[in-house]
Short mmCIF file of C-alpha atoms and ligand atoms in Angstrom, two decimals:
data_model
loop_
_atom_site.label_atom_id
_atom_site.label_comp_id
_atom_site.label_asym_id
_atom_site.label_seq_id
_atom_site.Cartn_x
_atom_site.Cartn_y
_atom_site.Cartn_z
CA MET A 1 52.33 85.49 120.84
CA ARG A 2 50.61 82.29 120.71
CA LEU A 3 50.07 80.32 124.06
CA ASN A 4 50.61 76.99 122.70
CA ARG A 5 54.06 77.56 122.50
CA SER A 6 54.56 77.02 126.20
CA SER A 7 54.31 73.23 125.95
CA TRP A 8 57.52 73.07 123.63
CA LEU A 9 59.55 76.05 124.40
CA PRO A 10 61.97 75.85 127.46
CA ILE A 11 59.94 77.47 130.34
CA LYS A 12 62.64 79.99 131.05
CA LEU A 13 62.29 81.19 127.42
CA PHE A 14 58.50 80.82 127.57
CA ASN A 15 58.56 83.19 130.79
CA LEU A 16 60.86 85.99 128.75
CA ILE A 17 58.59 85.83 125.90
CA SER A 18 55.14 86.39 127.55
CA GLY A 19 53.35 89.18 125.91
CA MET A 20 55.97 89.28 122.84
CA THR A 21 55.03 89.74 119.26
CA ALA A 22 57.02 88.40 116.27
CA ASP A 23 60.71 89.28 115.61
CA GLN A 24 61.20 89.76 119.33
CA LYS A 25 64.42 88.77 121.16
CA LEU A 26 63.60 85.51 122.81
CA TYR A 27 66.79 84.53 124.75
CA GLU A 28 70.32 85.77 124.74
CA GLY A 29 73.08 83.28 125.45
CA LYS A 30 76.83 83.56 125.56
CA ALA A 31 77.24 82.99 121.86
CA LYS A 32 73.74 83.52 120.26
CA ILE A 33 70.62 85.43 120.49
CA LEU A 34 67.50 83.88 119.66
CA TYR A 35 64.69 85.87 117.85
CA THR A 36 61.00 84.79 117.57
CA THR A 37 59.60 85.12 113.60
CA ASP A 38 56.06 85.38 112.39
CA ASP A 39 55.95 81.59 112.36
CA ALA A 40 55.45 80.16 115.84
CA ASP A 41 57.15 76.92 114.75
CA VAL A 42 60.42 78.90 113.54
CA LEU A 43 63.19 81.03 115.26
CA LEU A 44 65.91 83.04 114.02
CA ALA A 45 69.26 82.25 115.71
CA HIS A 46 71.68 84.98 115.47
CA PHE A 47 75.36 83.96 115.91
CA LYS A 48 77.72 86.43 118.12
CA ASP A 49 81.25 87.16 117.90
CA ASP A 50 81.35 86.96 121.60
CA ALA A 51 83.72 84.23 123.08
CA THR A 52 83.44 82.87 126.71
CA ALA A 53 85.24 79.88 128.25
CA PHE A 54 85.76 78.41 131.73
CA ASN A 55 81.95 78.74 132.70
CA ALA A 56 82.26 82.47 131.32
CA GLN A 57 85.23 83.21 133.80
CA LYS A 58 87.09 84.36 130.32
CA ARG A 59 85.30 86.61 128.32
CA GLY A 60 86.49 88.17 124.65
CA SER A 61 85.50 88.31 121.24
CA ILE A 62 86.62 86.73 118.01
CA PRO A 63 85.88 88.92 115.23
CA GLY A 64 83.92 87.32 112.23
CA LYS A 65 83.31 84.35 114.57
CA GLY A 66 79.44 84.76 114.29
CA ALA A 67 79.39 84.30 110.43
CA VAL A 68 82.05 81.62 110.35
CA ASN A 69 80.08 79.37 113.16
CA CYS A 70 77.10 79.89 111.34
CA ALA A 71 78.12 78.52 108.24
CA ILE A 72 79.90 75.74 109.59
CA SER A 73 77.02 74.90 111.61
CA SER A 74 74.66 75.11 108.55
CA HIS A 75 76.97 72.88 106.62
CA LEU A 76 77.21 70.32 109.14
CA PHE A 77 73.47 69.98 109.86
CA LYS A 78 72.83 69.68 106.31
CA GLN A 79 75.38 66.98 106.26
CA LEU A 80 73.73 65.28 109.10
CA GLU A 81 70.08 65.67 107.71
CA ALA A 82 71.75 64.03 104.48
CA ASN A 83 72.59 61.08 107.04
CA ASP A 84 69.10 60.81 108.34
CA ILE A 85 69.74 62.39 111.69
CA PRO A 86 66.85 65.01 112.39
CA THR A 87 68.33 68.57 113.39
CA HIS A 88 66.49 71.98 114.05
CA PHE A 89 68.10 73.45 110.91
CA ILE A 90 65.81 74.75 108.31
CA ASP A 91 68.09 77.44 106.37
CA GLN A 92 70.66 80.32 106.46
CA PRO A 93 68.99 83.25 105.28
CA ASN A 94 72.11 85.31 105.73
CA ALA A 95 75.80 85.13 106.89
CA ASN A 96 75.37 85.01 110.65
CA GLU A 97 71.74 83.84 111.14
CA MET A 98 70.21 80.50 110.73
CA ARG A 99 66.44 79.60 110.87
CA VAL A 100 65.60 76.81 113.10
CA ARG A 101 62.49 74.84 114.23
CA ALA A 102 61.58 76.01 117.94
CA VAL A 103 62.21 73.03 120.20
CA LYS A 104 62.40 72.32 124.10
CA ILE A 105 66.09 72.17 124.63
CA LEU A 106 66.94 69.18 126.97
CA PRO A 107 69.13 70.71 129.68
CA LEU A 108 71.75 68.51 128.96
CA GLU A 109 75.38 68.58 127.03
CA VAL A 110 76.19 65.57 125.49
CA VAL A 111 79.98 65.07 124.93
CA VAL A 112 81.66 62.78 122.44
CA ARG A 113 85.17 61.88 122.49
CA ASN A 114 87.58 60.02 120.27
CA ILE A 115 90.69 61.21 121.62
CA ALA A 116 91.54 62.16 125.17
CA ALA A 117 91.90 65.98 125.77
CA GLY A 118 90.38 68.68 128.16
CA SER A 119 88.57 67.80 131.35
CA LEU A 120 88.86 64.09 130.62
CA CYS A 121 92.46 64.28 130.77
CA GLN A 122 92.34 66.68 134.10
CA GLN A 123 89.91 64.42 135.70
CA THR A 124 91.01 61.03 134.99
CA GLY A 125 95.16 61.29 134.23
CA LEU A 126 94.39 60.20 130.85
CA VAL A 127 97.45 61.41 128.49
CA LEU A 128 96.20 64.04 126.07
CA GLY A 129 96.08 62.39 122.64
CA THR A 130 95.01 58.97 123.97
CA ILE A 131 92.79 57.14 121.32
CA LEU A 132 89.52 56.29 123.00
CA SER A 133 88.19 53.14 121.24
CA PRO A 134 85.23 52.73 121.31
CA PRO A 135 84.31 56.63 121.73
CA LEU A 136 83.06 57.81 124.96
CA VAL A 137 79.62 59.40 125.24
CA GLU A 138 78.98 61.34 128.40
CA PHE A 139 76.13 63.63 129.68
CA TYR A 140 76.79 66.80 131.56
CA TYR A 141 74.01 68.74 133.50
CA LYS A 142 73.41 72.07 131.74
CA ASN A 143 73.56 74.58 134.85
CA ASP A 144 75.96 77.32 134.97
CA ALA A 145 75.23 77.68 138.72
CA LEU A 146 76.33 74.15 139.28
CA GLY A 147 79.24 74.72 136.98
CA ASP A 148 77.88 71.94 134.39
CA PRO A 149 78.66 68.74 136.41
CA LEU A 150 79.08 65.43 134.68
CA LEU A 151 76.11 63.07 135.55
CA THR A 152 76.10 59.58 135.82
CA ARG A 153 72.88 57.81 133.99
CA ASP A 154 71.19 57.45 137.58
CA ARG A 155 71.60 60.89 138.35
CA LEU A 156 70.01 61.91 135.07
CA LEU A 157 67.25 59.84 135.71
CA LEU A 158 67.09 60.82 139.50
CA LEU A 159 66.85 64.32 138.33
CA LYS A 160 64.44 63.39 135.49
CA LEU A 161 66.43 65.12 132.89
CA ALA A 162 65.21 62.49 130.31
CA THR A 163 63.49 58.96 130.30
CA PRO A 164 65.58 55.96 130.22
CA GLU A 165 64.49 55.70 126.56
CA GLN A 166 65.48 59.10 125.86
CA VAL A 167 68.82 58.46 127.42
CA ASP A 168 69.36 55.12 125.01
CA HIS A 169 68.34 57.29 121.91
CA LEU A 170 70.51 60.30 122.69
CA GLN A 171 73.47 57.89 123.13
CA ALA A 172 72.65 56.01 119.93
CA MET A 173 72.25 59.66 118.03
CA ALA A 174 75.59 60.81 119.44
CA LEU A 175 77.53 58.00 118.33
CA LYS A 176 75.82 57.94 114.63
CA ILE A 177 76.33 61.84 114.43
CA ASN A 178 80.14 61.13 115.49
CA GLN A 179 80.53 58.49 112.87
CA VAL A 180 79.30 60.93 110.18
CA LEU A 181 81.41 63.80 111.38
CA THR A 182 84.42 61.92 111.98
CA VAL A 183 84.42 60.75 108.28
CA PHE A 184 83.61 64.28 107.07
CA PHE A 185 86.10 66.12 108.90
CA GLN A 186 88.68 63.28 108.03
CA GLU A 187 88.27 64.17 104.46
CA CYS A 188 88.76 67.82 105.37
CA ALA A 189 92.11 66.70 106.89
CA ILE A 190 90.96 67.51 110.26
CA THR A 191 91.03 65.02 113.32
CA LEU A 192 87.63 65.26 115.17
CA VAL A 193 88.97 65.05 118.92
CA ASP A 194 85.75 65.63 120.93
CA PHE A 195 82.63 67.67 120.54
CA LYS A 196 79.32 68.80 122.64
CA LEU A 197 75.94 68.33 121.35
CA GLU A 198 72.66 69.59 122.63
CA PHE A 199 69.34 68.35 121.84
CA GLY A 200 65.86 69.34 121.82
CA LEU A 201 62.16 68.12 121.74
CA ASN A 202 60.19 69.20 118.80
CA ARG A 203 56.24 69.89 119.06
CA ASN A 204 55.89 65.78 118.38
CA GLN A 205 58.05 65.19 121.18
CA GLU A 206 60.85 63.80 118.74
CA ILE A 207 64.28 64.40 119.83
CA VAL A 208 66.19 66.55 117.31
CA LEU A 209 69.74 67.83 117.21
CA ALA A 210 70.06 71.49 118.26
CA ASP A 211 72.27 74.55 119.13
CA GLU A 212 75.59 74.41 117.01
CA ILE A 213 78.43 72.37 115.98
CA SER A 214 81.36 74.55 115.33
CA PRO A 215 85.00 75.19 116.41
CA ASP A 216 83.52 76.69 119.60
CA THR A 217 81.94 73.17 120.55
CA CYS A 218 84.53 70.63 119.01
CA ARG A 219 88.14 70.17 119.25
CA LEU A 220 89.75 70.00 115.94
CA TRP A 221 93.27 69.17 115.00
CA ASN A 222 94.76 70.02 111.78
CA GLN A 223 96.18 66.83 110.31
CA THR A 224 98.93 68.68 108.21
CA GLU A 225 100.45 69.98 111.57
CA THR A 226 102.26 67.88 113.78
CA ASP A 227 103.10 70.61 116.32
CA PRO A 228 100.53 70.32 119.18
CA THR A 229 99.95 74.08 119.62
CA GLN A 230 99.88 74.73 115.81
CA ARG A 231 97.56 71.85 115.01
CA VAL A 232 94.76 73.21 117.40
CA MET A 233 91.97 74.69 115.19
CA ASP A 234 89.05 75.29 117.65
CA LYS A 235 88.22 77.40 120.87
CA ASP A 236 91.20 75.97 122.73
CA ARG A 237 93.29 78.50 120.78
CA PHE A 238 90.92 81.38 122.77
CA ARG A 239 90.93 79.37 125.88
CA HIS A 240 94.88 78.80 126.40
CA ASP A 241 95.82 82.02 124.56
CA LEU A 242 97.23 80.26 121.57
CA GLY A 243 96.85 83.14 119.15
CA ASN A 244 95.73 83.14 115.39
CA VAL A 245 91.98 82.23 116.52
CA GLU A 246 90.15 84.09 113.85
CA SER A 247 92.41 82.47 111.19
CA ALA A 248 91.85 78.98 112.57
CA TYR A 249 88.40 79.34 112.76
CA GLN A 250 88.43 80.63 108.96
CA GLN A 251 90.56 77.71 107.90
CA VAL A 252 88.05 75.22 109.51
CA MET A 253 85.30 76.95 107.71
CA GLN A 254 87.18 76.78 104.41
CA ARG A 255 87.85 73.10 104.49
CA VAL A 256 84.28 72.45 105.72
CA LEU A 257 82.41 74.65 102.92
CA ALA A 258 84.74 72.97 100.24
CA HIS A 259 83.46 69.74 101.10
CA PRO A 260 80.11 68.89 99.25
CA VAL A 261 77.31 67.53 101.48
N1 LIG B 1 82.22 71.91 125.20
C1 LIG B 1 81.27 72.98 124.88
N2 LIG B 1 80.80 73.68 125.78
C2 LIG B 1 80.83 73.42 126.93
C3 LIG B 1 81.68 72.35 127.42
C4 LIG B 1 82.64 71.76 126.72
O1 LIG B 1 81.07 73.23 123.69
O2 LIG B 1 80.11 74.04 127.94
C5 LIG B 1 82.93 71.16 124.28
C6 LIG B 1 84.37 71.32 124.27
O3 LIG B 1 84.66 72.62 123.19
C7 LIG B 1 85.05 70.16 123.84
C8 LIG B 1 84.10 69.17 124.39
O4 LIG B 1 82.96 69.66 124.63
O5 LIG B 1 85.00 69.99 122.27
C9 LIG B 1 84.66 68.50 125.61
O6 LIG B 1 85.11 69.74 126.44
P1 LIG B 1 85.63 69.18 127.94
O7 LIG B 1 84.70 68.39 128.99
O8 LIG B 1 86.90 68.63 127.70
O9 LIG B 1 85.64 70.53 128.77
P2 LIG B 1 86.56 71.64 128.68
O10 LIG B 1 88.09 71.15 128.82
O11 LIG B 1 86.63 72.30 127.20
O12 LIG B 1 86.39 72.52 129.75
#
């Protein structure tokens, strides 16, 4: 392991990898495992079939999910790159693995909402399905022990989770990503209700989109279904035991992959 990695890998990852050689497990999260490679700049992300919800209080497995989410994420990252949005994506060497640039993940979850759903409805009383115009961008503190709380801009700055310039840049990137993905999904006859993004700093300290974009991290409604339960094509099927989780994810993948970048 080369010690200069310490400056741009998350500290918890660095602590884990001290003494490691290439192709070692670097970090295991709820949905992915990260491995080192021969190239210090490149990591291999292995997408798992494991599923969790409600801050990991609900656990399960969705057969085939790893490969489906890897394929969807890869395609969407390519689409975003084609629209000048920098991402950590390099390529997809096999079904459930993605090669990515190593970045220092910012401890933030950036959520973009086009339609009220989930915690926004629970916390504000807004009716499910209310159109949000302009879209809402929210920042959450990525901290399981604290339950990933919603942050104000001032709290975000207080905790030094990002600089004021970085917050503005993240907000602008999130809105641009939303524009690209909303149009993309619209052309797949899918409504992009809301989604969560994670960003990282590359070795030049530039902000790039990281993690994944998949039915695990988005709310996606099938435009060819009107029934509020039937239309759900995302992790809400798992969260709320709606059934047919696997086939809903497969359906998203088929439509996404059929859409050229
Ligand atoms: N989301 C996510 N990971 C999280 C929390 C939320 O991917 O840890 C996604 C979620 O799938 C949805 C969006 O972010 O597409 C907004 O989620 P919300 O705040 O409504 O929380 P939830 O109702 O899912 O608990």
